[in-house]
Amino acid sequence: MSESTVQIALVLPDLLGTYGDFGNAVVLEKRMNWRGIKAEIVPVMFGEPVPDSCDIYVVGGGEDTAQTLAVKHLREHPGLQRAVTKNAVVLGVCAGIQIFGESFTRADQITHPGMGLIDSTSHAGGSRAIGEVLATPANNLFEGVLTGFENHQGRTVLGPAAQPLAHVKVGTGNDGSVEGAVQGRIVCTYLHGPVLPRNPQLADLLIEWATGAKPAPLDLPAVTQLRNERQRAAS
Amino acid sequence: MSRVGYPRVPTCALRAGVLARPAEGHAEPAGSIAGVNDSPARLPLRTAAAVRLGNMSSKLSQKMGLGAGGMIGGRIALKLDPQALAHLTDGRHVAVVTGTNGKTTSTMMLARATGALGEVATNHSGANMPDGHVTALSKQPDAPYAVLECDEGYFPAVAGASSPEVAVLLNLSRDQLDRVGEVRTIERSLRDAINALENCTIVANCDDVMVTSAAKDAKTVIWVATGTGWHQDSASCPRCGDPIRWEGEHWHCTGCDLQRPKPDWLTVDNALVTPEGVKVELALRLPGKFNQANAVMATAAAHTMGVPVDEAVRRLRGVSNVSGRYRTIERNGRKARLLLSKNPAGWSETLTVVKEADHPAVLVINAQEADGRDLSWLWDVPFERLQGRTVIASGERATDLAVRLTYAEVEHSIVPDPLKAVDAMPQGDVEVIANYTAFRDLNARAAENE
Ligand SMILES: [Zn+2]
């Protein structure tokens, strides 16, 4: 693993890989490779220590038992938390947004401690939010709309240290008005699809943070077509 | 890169298991009706009337073109007599087949094999809920045997009503992402239902963690090593939540005593090994490792019902087309084989089948309610295996697939209409793999054109 290779940690794909989260890591890897930037995916499996030396960490979604097991593991092996203090880039999807916060409360009313990376708390909402989502990126973080598919019961409340990722136009997101969270170089979202294949601008923003340079333009016609189709389907 | 995410399929070592059951079977000519003692009990008046009315409406719905009439008759019969399923199975030898993938094929195989003993009532068309069972059973009121394909969610109700002699548990994985979490719930409900059954032999796939957990506490279990299992949904133990560890074909829970049981039957390269250690060539017409697994499960179940192993295998070799699956359609010099794959586990298996031949492939994806609307699972399927092949992305969600193929570095074009996609392929053999509603619609259109 040479110095110049961008390492993308795929965190606990055996527990948090339910929603095609592997796809987010693949998109980051390929979008760098295709532009001549060396990148590789480093899977971190359950039971293994979490390295603190990776450049990007991708954390996905899973069902309840898996999520509880995952947060226990990530608290016992705090490599991800150490990496954050070293400015690593982190993407957390679905379960990610819940376990990165201060705490999350399940439908059974049991509150679990989170990893404390994001100023947020999550709890189970009344109904399951399922369907296409359209949202406008907050603070001009990136261009174009954020598109994705949501499928979650959690609701998330952000504290003052966290900014929303986007403002919801269609769908539910955190609470019906904002979607996801950004705090430092940590980005969280409820959106699947997975989120990065559908939102190349967000993928390139994470790459820019990790490499320190704005990546060259990369035009993939299928991606543009998919974004158009999904926006039409949502509105 | 490719170290990630895909299931490791354990390979099976040749090893004879032990089975302390008498293995005598009594073969009878195909389609014969067994003796008087074996015929089903007379139906109570109410059920008989309900069934008659149900059959009538079934025929009516066929006539009016409302579908194959597969379920509507049963639905009416069940409304008129909620006990219809119990009455209709009373006095018959019943086998129930359930699991996420391979139900329809395994049911057809088991029905064929059981045909050695007498007439078999079975729900061929995938109408696998109680109304479908009632329809199938009432069409063959005198068949002494019944082999029922059953939706996992309905297994407790159907097994409870039909008191099966044999229950076949193939595999359990997630079918749709909008229903995630249900794998564990289903495992729990199957486990409870199985533990409540009396005088039932469970034939279970010991290479599937969820199935093993569901079957483990039953009184009589016959374990079949199929060499197939989808590990992604069973990283944590269904019983205690701790991680499952795999070492080659063996697996165990790191937190409790759940582990791979010693198999009685083995699936080996194109063959099975009986509990007595006898190797029997399968020589199936259906392709792929998962159909070999289906065949061994069906043989073990048929053997339990009394069919000699050789006779069972001979009969299921004849299966070549299962409700349109594996059907080949001819179009303008193209021979297209239709394959159904409903979920990541199914796609992963099917891609290994198409890998055996280097034919061009049309992949058809829809995301209707019955398919699941969340297409994130496309990223769990190792489409990378299609690199270097001629591929067309098709279906209502062809573009989602095209993006996945782009990142898998599989060259492709997009033709949303699957029949036009077949026409766009070079002349010769074409593989068409479609998910549920895409397959259903394509199959109906193909049948129209035939
Ligand atoms: Zn356990």
mmCIF file with all atom_site columns, C-alpha atoms in Angstrom, chain A residues 87-230:
data_model
loop_
_atom_site.group_PDB
_atom_site.id
_atom_site.type_symbol
_atom_site.label_atom_id
_atom_site.label_alt_id
_atom_site.label_comp_id
_atom_site.label_asym_id
_atom_site.label_entity_id
_atom_site.label_seq_id
_atom_site.pdbx_PDB_ins_code
_atom_site.Cartn_x
_atom_site.Cartn_y
_atom_site.Cartn_z
_atom_site.occupancy
_atom_site.B_iso_or_equiv
_atom_site.pdbx_formal_charge
_atom_site.auth_seq_id
_atom_site.auth_comp_id
_atom_site.auth_asym_id
_atom_site.auth_atom_id
_atom_site.pdbx_PDB_model_num
ATOM 1   C CA . ASN A 1 87  ? -8.950  15.031 8.954   1.00 0.00 ? 87  ASN A CA 1
ATOM 2   C CA . ALA A 1 88  ? -10.081 11.853 7.215   1.00 0.00 ? 88  ALA A CA 1
ATOM 3   C CA . VAL A 1 89  ? -13.134 12.090 4.954   1.00 0.00 ? 89  VAL A CA 1
ATOM 4   C CA . VAL A 1 90  ? -16.143 10.067 6.116   1.00 0.00 ? 90  VAL A CA 1
ATOM 5   C CA . LEU A 1 91  ? -19.412 9.115  4.390   1.00 0.00 ? 91  LEU A CA 1
ATOM 6   C CA . GLY A 1 92  ? -22.127 7.582  6.567   1.00 0.00 ? 92  GLY A CA 1
ATOM 7   C CA . VAL A 1 93  ? -25.346 6.286  5.028   1.00 0.00 ? 93  VAL A CA 1
ATOM 8   C CA . CYS A 1 94  ? -28.598 5.414  6.811   1.00 0.00 ? 94  CYS A CA 1
ATOM 9   C CA . ALA A 1 95  ? -27.313 3.512  9.875   1.00 0.00 ? 95  ALA A CA 1
ATOM 10  C CA . GLY A 1 96  ? -24.226 5.704  9.456   1.00 0.00 ? 96  GLY A CA 1
ATOM 11  C CA . ILE A 1 97  ? -26.104 8.896  10.271  1.00 0.00 ? 97  ILE A CA 1
ATOM 12  C CA . GLN A 1 98  ? -27.556 7.270  13.386  1.00 0.00 ? 98  GLN A CA 1
ATOM 13  C CA . ILE A 1 99  ? -24.416 5.666  14.840  1.00 0.00 ? 99  ILE A CA 1
ATOM 14  C CA . PHE A 1 100 ? -22.214 8.719  14.141  1.00 0.00 ? 100 PHE A CA 1
ATOM 15  C CA . GLY A 1 101 ? -24.432 10.866 16.396  1.00 0.00 ? 101 GLY A CA 1
ATOM 16  C CA . GLU A 1 102 ? -24.493 11.251 20.184  1.00 0.00 ? 102 GLU A CA 1
ATOM 17  C CA . SER A 1 103 ? -27.195 8.606  20.577  1.00 0.00 ? 103 SER A CA 1
ATOM 18  C CA . PHE A 1 104 ? -29.960 6.762  18.789  1.00 0.00 ? 104 PHE A CA 1
ATOM 19  C CA . THR A 1 105 ? -33.209 5.479  20.228  1.00 0.00 ? 105 THR A CA 1
ATOM 20  C CA . ARG A 1 106 ? -34.887 2.451  18.701  1.00 0.00 ? 106 ARG A CA 1
ATOM 21  C CA . ALA A 1 107 ? -38.542 1.639  18.259  1.00 0.00 ? 107 ALA A CA 1
ATOM 22  C CA . ASP A 1 108 ? -38.197 -0.429 21.477  1.00 0.00 ? 108 ASP A CA 1
ATOM 23  C CA . GLN A 1 109 ? -37.345 2.883  23.267  1.00 0.00 ? 109 GLN A CA 1
ATOM 24  C CA . ILE A 1 110 ? -33.853 1.661  24.198  1.00 0.00 ? 110 ILE A CA 1
ATOM 25  C CA . THR A 1 111 ? -31.262 4.401  23.703  1.00 0.00 ? 111 THR A CA 1
ATOM 26  C CA . HIS A 1 112 ? -27.828 3.371  22.432  1.00 0.00 ? 112 HIS A CA 1
ATOM 27  C CA . PRO A 1 113 ? -24.757 5.591  22.666  1.00 0.00 ? 113 PRO A CA 1
ATOM 28  C CA . GLY A 1 114 ? -23.405 6.667  19.275  1.00 0.00 ? 114 GLY A CA 1
ATOM 29  C CA . MET A 1 115 ? -19.848 7.478  18.276  1.00 0.00 ? 115 MET A CA 1
ATOM 30  C CA . GLY A 1 116 ? -20.163 11.187 19.018  1.00 0.00 ? 116 GLY A CA 1
ATOM 31  C CA . LEU A 1 117 ? -18.774 12.289 15.659  1.00 0.00 ? 117 LEU A CA 1
ATOM 32  C CA . ILE A 1 118 ? -21.806 14.353 14.681  1.00 0.00 ? 118 ILE A CA 1
ATOM 33  C CA . ASP A 1 119 ? -23.845 16.737 16.826  1.00 0.00 ? 119 ASP A CA 1
ATOM 34  C CA . SER A 1 120 ? -27.109 14.840 16.391  1.00 0.00 ? 120 SER A CA 1
ATOM 35  C CA . THR A 1 121 ? -29.548 12.446 18.023  1.00 0.00 ? 121 THR A CA 1
ATOM 36  C CA . SER A 1 122 ? -31.774 9.969  16.253  1.00 0.00 ? 122 SER A CA 1
ATOM 37  C CA . HIS A 1 123 ? -34.968 8.240  17.236  1.00 0.00 ? 123 HIS A CA 1
ATOM 38  C CA . ALA A 1 124 ? -37.536 5.978  15.606  1.00 0.00 ? 124 ALA A CA 1
ATOM 39  C CA . GLY A 1 125 ? -40.206 7.858  13.690  1.00 0.00 ? 125 GLY A CA 1
ATOM 40  C CA . GLY A 1 126 ? -43.854 6.891  13.565  1.00 0.00 ? 126 GLY A CA 1
ATOM 41  C CA . SER A 1 127 ? -43.898 5.663  10.007  1.00 0.00 ? 127 SER A CA 1
ATOM 42  C CA . ARG A 1 128 ? -41.314 4.280  7.640   1.00 0.00 ? 128 ARG A CA 1
ATOM 43  C CA . ALA A 1 129 ? -40.111 6.788  5.052   1.00 0.00 ? 129 ALA A CA 1
ATOM 44  C CA . ILE A 1 130 ? -39.870 4.980  1.723   1.00 0.00 ? 130 ILE A CA 1
ATOM 45  C CA . GLY A 1 131 ? -39.468 6.501  -1.731  1.00 0.00 ? 131 GLY A CA 1
ATOM 46  C CA . GLU A 1 132 ? -37.611 8.844  -4.029  1.00 0.00 ? 132 GLU A CA 1
ATOM 47  C CA . VAL A 1 133 ? -36.044 11.968 -2.492  1.00 0.00 ? 133 VAL A CA 1
ATOM 48  C CA . LEU A 1 134 ? -35.036 15.277 -4.069  1.00 0.00 ? 134 LEU A CA 1
ATOM 49  C CA . ALA A 1 135 ? -33.160 17.873 -2.039  1.00 0.00 ? 135 ALA A CA 1
ATOM 50  C CA . THR A 1 136 ? -31.210 21.089 -2.617  1.00 0.00 ? 136 THR A CA 1
ATOM 51  C CA . PRO A 1 137 ? -27.639 21.011 -1.283  1.00 0.00 ? 137 PRO A CA 1
ATOM 52  C CA . ALA A 1 138 ? -27.240 23.300 1.741   1.00 0.00 ? 138 ALA A CA 1
ATOM 53  C CA . ASN A 1 139 ? -24.597 26.081 1.830   1.00 0.00 ? 139 ASN A CA 1
ATOM 54  C CA . ASN A 1 140 ? -23.851 25.562 -1.892  1.00 0.00 ? 140 ASN A CA 1
ATOM 55  C CA . LEU A 1 141 ? -21.867 22.468 -0.937  1.00 0.00 ? 141 LEU A CA 1
ATOM 56  C CA . PHE A 1 142 ? -22.143 21.167 -4.496  1.00 0.00 ? 142 PHE A CA 1
ATOM 57  C CA . GLU A 1 143 ? -24.087 21.888 -7.670  1.00 0.00 ? 143 GLU A CA 1
ATOM 58  C CA . GLY A 1 144 ? -27.345 20.325 -8.820  1.00 0.00 ? 144 GLY A CA 1
ATOM 59  C CA . VAL A 1 145 ? -29.952 18.497 -6.792  1.00 0.00 ? 145 VAL A CA 1
ATOM 60  C CA . LEU A 1 146 ? -29.315 15.636 -4.414  1.00 0.00 ? 146 LEU A CA 1
ATOM 61  C CA . THR A 1 147 ? -31.269 12.572 -5.553  1.00 0.00 ? 147 THR A CA 1
ATOM 62  C CA . GLY A 1 148 ? -31.719 9.230  -3.813  1.00 0.00 ? 148 GLY A CA 1
ATOM 63  C CA . PHE A 1 149 ? -34.054 6.604  -2.458  1.00 0.00 ? 149 PHE A CA 1
ATOM 64  C CA . GLU A 1 150 ? -34.911 6.570  1.211   1.00 0.00 ? 150 GLU A CA 1
ATOM 65  C CA . ASN A 1 151 ? -36.066 3.596  3.261   1.00 0.00 ? 151 ASN A CA 1
ATOM 66  C CA . HIS A 1 152 ? -35.807 4.216  6.988   1.00 0.00 ? 152 HIS A CA 1
ATOM 67  C CA . GLN A 1 153 ? -37.783 4.674  10.151  1.00 0.00 ? 153 GLN A CA 1
ATOM 68  C CA . GLY A 1 154 ? -35.218 6.848  11.915  1.00 0.00 ? 154 GLY A CA 1
ATOM 69  C CA . ARG A 1 155 ? -35.615 10.597 12.410  1.00 0.00 ? 155 ARG A CA 1
ATOM 70  C CA . THR A 1 156 ? -32.576 12.735 13.173  1.00 0.00 ? 156 THR A CA 1
ATOM 71  C CA . VAL A 1 157 ? -32.301 16.065 14.974  1.00 0.00 ? 157 VAL A CA 1
ATOM 72  C CA . LEU A 1 158 ? -29.149 18.115 14.359  1.00 0.00 ? 158 LEU A CA 1
ATOM 73  C CA . GLY A 1 159 ? -27.427 20.171 17.051  1.00 0.00 ? 159 GLY A CA 1
ATOM 74  C CA . PRO A 1 160 ? -25.717 23.541 16.384  1.00 0.00 ? 160 PRO A CA 1
ATOM 75  C CA . ALA A 1 161 ? -22.337 22.021 15.442  1.00 0.00 ? 161 ALA A CA 1
ATOM 76  C CA . ALA A 1 162 ? -23.812 20.037 12.533  1.00 0.00 ? 162 ALA A CA 1
ATOM 77  C CA . GLN A 1 163 ? -25.112 21.508 9.273   1.00 0.00 ? 163 GLN A CA 1
ATOM 78  C CA . PRO A 1 164 ? -27.742 19.786 7.114   1.00 0.00 ? 164 PRO A CA 1
ATOM 79  C CA . LEU A 1 165 ? -26.483 18.237 3.867   1.00 0.00 ? 165 LEU A CA 1
ATOM 80  C CA . ALA A 1 166 ? -29.524 19.445 1.942   1.00 0.00 ? 166 ALA A CA 1
ATOM 81  C CA . HIS A 1 167 ? -33.031 20.904 2.128   1.00 0.00 ? 167 HIS A CA 1
ATOM 82  C CA . VAL A 1 168 ? -35.769 18.428 1.244   1.00 0.00 ? 168 VAL A CA 1
ATOM 83  C CA . LYS A 1 169 ? -37.984 19.164 -1.768  1.00 0.00 ? 169 LYS A CA 1
ATOM 84  C CA . VAL A 1 170 ? -39.538 15.706 -2.102  1.00 0.00 ? 170 VAL A CA 1
ATOM 85  C CA . GLY A 1 171 ? -39.424 13.015 0.574   1.00 0.00 ? 171 GLY A CA 1
ATOM 86  C CA . THR A 1 172 ? -38.648 12.928 4.294   1.00 0.00 ? 172 THR A CA 1
ATOM 87  C CA . GLY A 1 173 ? -34.908 12.932 5.018   1.00 0.00 ? 173 GLY A CA 1
ATOM 88  C CA . ASN A 1 174 ? -34.068 13.651 8.675   1.00 0.00 ? 174 ASN A CA 1
ATOM 89  C CA . ASP A 1 175 ? -37.385 15.178 9.588   1.00 0.00 ? 175 ASP A CA 1
ATOM 90  C CA . GLY A 1 176 ? -39.307 16.249 6.481   1.00 0.00 ? 176 GLY A CA 1
ATOM 91  C CA . SER A 1 177 ? -37.363 19.490 6.035   1.00 0.00 ? 177 SER A CA 1
ATOM 92  C CA . VAL A 1 178 ? -33.640 18.788 6.063   1.00 0.00 ? 178 VAL A CA 1
ATOM 93  C CA . GLU A 1 179 ? -31.638 15.812 4.858   1.00 0.00 ? 179 GLU A CA 1
ATOM 94  C CA . GLY A 1 180 ? -28.377 14.420 6.228   1.00 0.00 ? 180 GLY A CA 1
ATOM 95  C CA . ALA A 1 181 ? -25.580 16.179 8.065   1.00 0.00 ? 181 ALA A CA 1
ATOM 96  C CA . VAL A 1 182 ? -22.176 17.725 7.456   1.00 0.00 ? 182 VAL A CA 1
ATOM 97  C CA . GLN A 1 183 ? -19.673 18.327 10.226  1.00 0.00 ? 183 GLN A CA 1
ATOM 98  C CA . GLY A 1 184 ? -16.078 18.998 9.251   1.00 0.00 ? 184 GLY A CA 1
ATOM 99  C CA . ARG A 1 185 ? -15.272 16.366 6.640   1.00 0.00 ? 185 ARG A CA 1
ATOM 100 C CA . ILE A 1 186 ? -17.988 13.972 7.756   1.00 0.00 ? 186 ILE A CA 1
ATOM 101 C CA . VAL A 1 187 ? -21.014 13.692 5.471   1.00 0.00 ? 187 VAL A CA 1
ATOM 102 C CA . CYS A 1 188 ? -24.089 11.712 6.478   1.00 0.00 ? 188 CYS A CA 1
ATOM 103 C CA . THR A 1 189 ? -27.238 10.937 4.531   1.00 0.00 ? 189 THR A CA 1
ATOM 104 C CA . TYR A 1 190 ? -30.313 8.744  4.648   1.00 0.00 ? 190 TYR A CA 1
ATOM 105 C CA . LEU A 1 191 ? -30.201 8.312  0.880   1.00 0.00 ? 191 LEU A CA 1
ATOM 106 C CA . HIS A 1 192 ? -29.594 5.056  -0.946  1.00 0.00 ? 192 HIS A CA 1
ATOM 107 C CA . GLY A 1 193 ? -29.419 4.431  -4.600  1.00 0.00 ? 193 GLY A CA 1
ATOM 108 C CA . PRO A 1 194 ? -26.612 4.153  -3.532  1.00 0.00 ? 194 PRO A CA 1
ATOM 109 C CA . VAL A 1 195 ? -26.081 7.879  -3.061  1.00 0.00 ? 195 VAL A CA 1
ATOM 110 C CA . LEU A 1 196 ? -22.730 8.386  -4.841  1.00 0.00 ? 196 LEU A CA 1
ATOM 111 C CA . PRO A 1 197 ? -23.574 6.707  -8.184  1.00 0.00 ? 197 PRO A CA 1
ATOM 112 C CA . ARG A 1 198 ? -26.574 9.034  -8.407  1.00 0.00 ? 198 ARG A CA 1
ATOM 113 C CA . ASN A 1 199 ? -24.730 12.141 -7.176  1.00 0.00 ? 199 ASN A CA 1
ATOM 114 C CA . PRO A 1 200 ? -21.307 12.358 -8.828  1.00 0.00 ? 200 PRO A CA 1
ATOM 115 C CA . GLN A 1 201 ? -20.886 15.967 -7.588  1.00 0.00 ? 201 GLN A CA 1
ATOM 116 C CA . LEU A 1 202 ? -20.983 14.697 -3.997  1.00 0.00 ? 202 LEU A CA 1
ATOM 117 C CA . ALA A 1 203 ? -18.545 11.884 -4.868  1.00 0.00 ? 203 ALA A CA 1
ATOM 118 C CA . ASP A 1 204 ? -16.166 14.427 -6.417  1.00 0.00 ? 204 ASP A CA 1
ATOM 119 C CA . LEU A 1 205 ? -16.473 16.707 -3.378  1.00 0.00 ? 205 LEU A CA 1
ATOM 120 C CA . LEU A 1 206 ? -15.319 13.854 -1.125  1.00 0.00 ? 206 LEU A CA 1
ATOM 121 C CA . ILE A 1 207 ? -12.465 13.128 -3.565  1.00 0.00 ? 207 ILE A CA 1
ATOM 122 C CA . GLU A 1 208 ? -11.478 16.798 -3.547  1.00 0.00 ? 208 GLU A CA 1
ATOM 123 C CA . TRP A 1 209 ? -11.371 16.799 0.268   1.00 0.00 ? 209 TRP A CA 1
ATOM 124 C CA . ALA A 1 210 ? -9.309  13.600 0.329   1.00 0.00 ? 210 ALA A CA 1
ATOM 125 C CA . THR A 1 211 ? -6.803  14.572 -2.374  1.00 0.00 ? 211 THR A CA 1
ATOM 126 C CA . GLY A 1 212 ? -6.673  18.315 -1.825  1.00 0.00 ? 212 GLY A CA 1
ATOM 127 C CA . ALA A 1 213 ? -7.378  19.058 -5.488  1.00 0.00 ? 213 ALA A CA 1
ATOM 128 C CA . LYS A 1 214 ? -10.505 19.533 -7.538  1.00 0.00 ? 214 LYS A CA 1
ATOM 129 C CA . PRO A 1 215 ? -10.760 16.422 -9.771  1.00 0.00 ? 215 PRO A CA 1
ATOM 130 C CA . ALA A 1 216 ? -10.924 16.808 -13.564 1.00 0.00 ? 216 ALA A CA 1
ATOM 131 C CA . PRO A 1 217 ? -14.401 16.735 -15.174 1.00 0.00 ? 217 PRO A CA 1
ATOM 132 C CA . LEU A 1 218 ? -15.745 13.240 -15.826 1.00 0.00 ? 218 LEU A CA 1
ATOM 133 C CA . ASP A 1 219 ? -18.798 12.905 -18.017 1.00 0.00 ? 219 ASP A CA 1
ATOM 134 C CA . LEU A 1 220 ? -20.717 9.634  -17.785 1.00 0.00 ? 220 LEU A CA 1
ATOM 135 C CA . PRO A 1 221 ? -23.821 9.800  -20.016 1.00 0.00 ? 221 PRO A CA 1
ATOM 136 C CA . ALA A 1 222 ? -25.606 6.969  -18.171 1.00 0.00 ? 222 ALA A CA 1
ATOM 137 C CA . VAL A 1 223 ? -25.255 8.856  -14.881 1.00 0.00 ? 223 VAL A CA 1
ATOM 138 C CA . THR A 1 224 ? -26.678 12.074 -16.373 1.00 0.00 ? 224 THR A CA 1
ATOM 139 C CA . GLN A 1 225 ? -29.557 10.102 -17.876 1.00 0.00 ? 225 GLN A CA 1
ATOM 140 C CA . LEU A 1 226 ? -30.238 8.368  -14.554 1.00 0.00 ? 226 LEU A CA 1
ATOM 141 C CA . ARG A 1 227 ? -30.298 11.681 -12.677 1.00 0.00 ? 227 ARG A CA 1
ATOM 142 C CA . ASN A 1 228 ? -32.804 13.087 -15.167 1.00 0.00 ? 228 ASN A CA 1
ATOM 143 C CA . GLU A 1 229 ? -35.006 9.994  -14.969 1.00 0.00 ? 229 GLU A CA 1
ATOM 144 C CA . ARG A 1 230 ? -35.026 9.887  -11.165 1.00 0.00 ? 230 ARG A CA 1
#
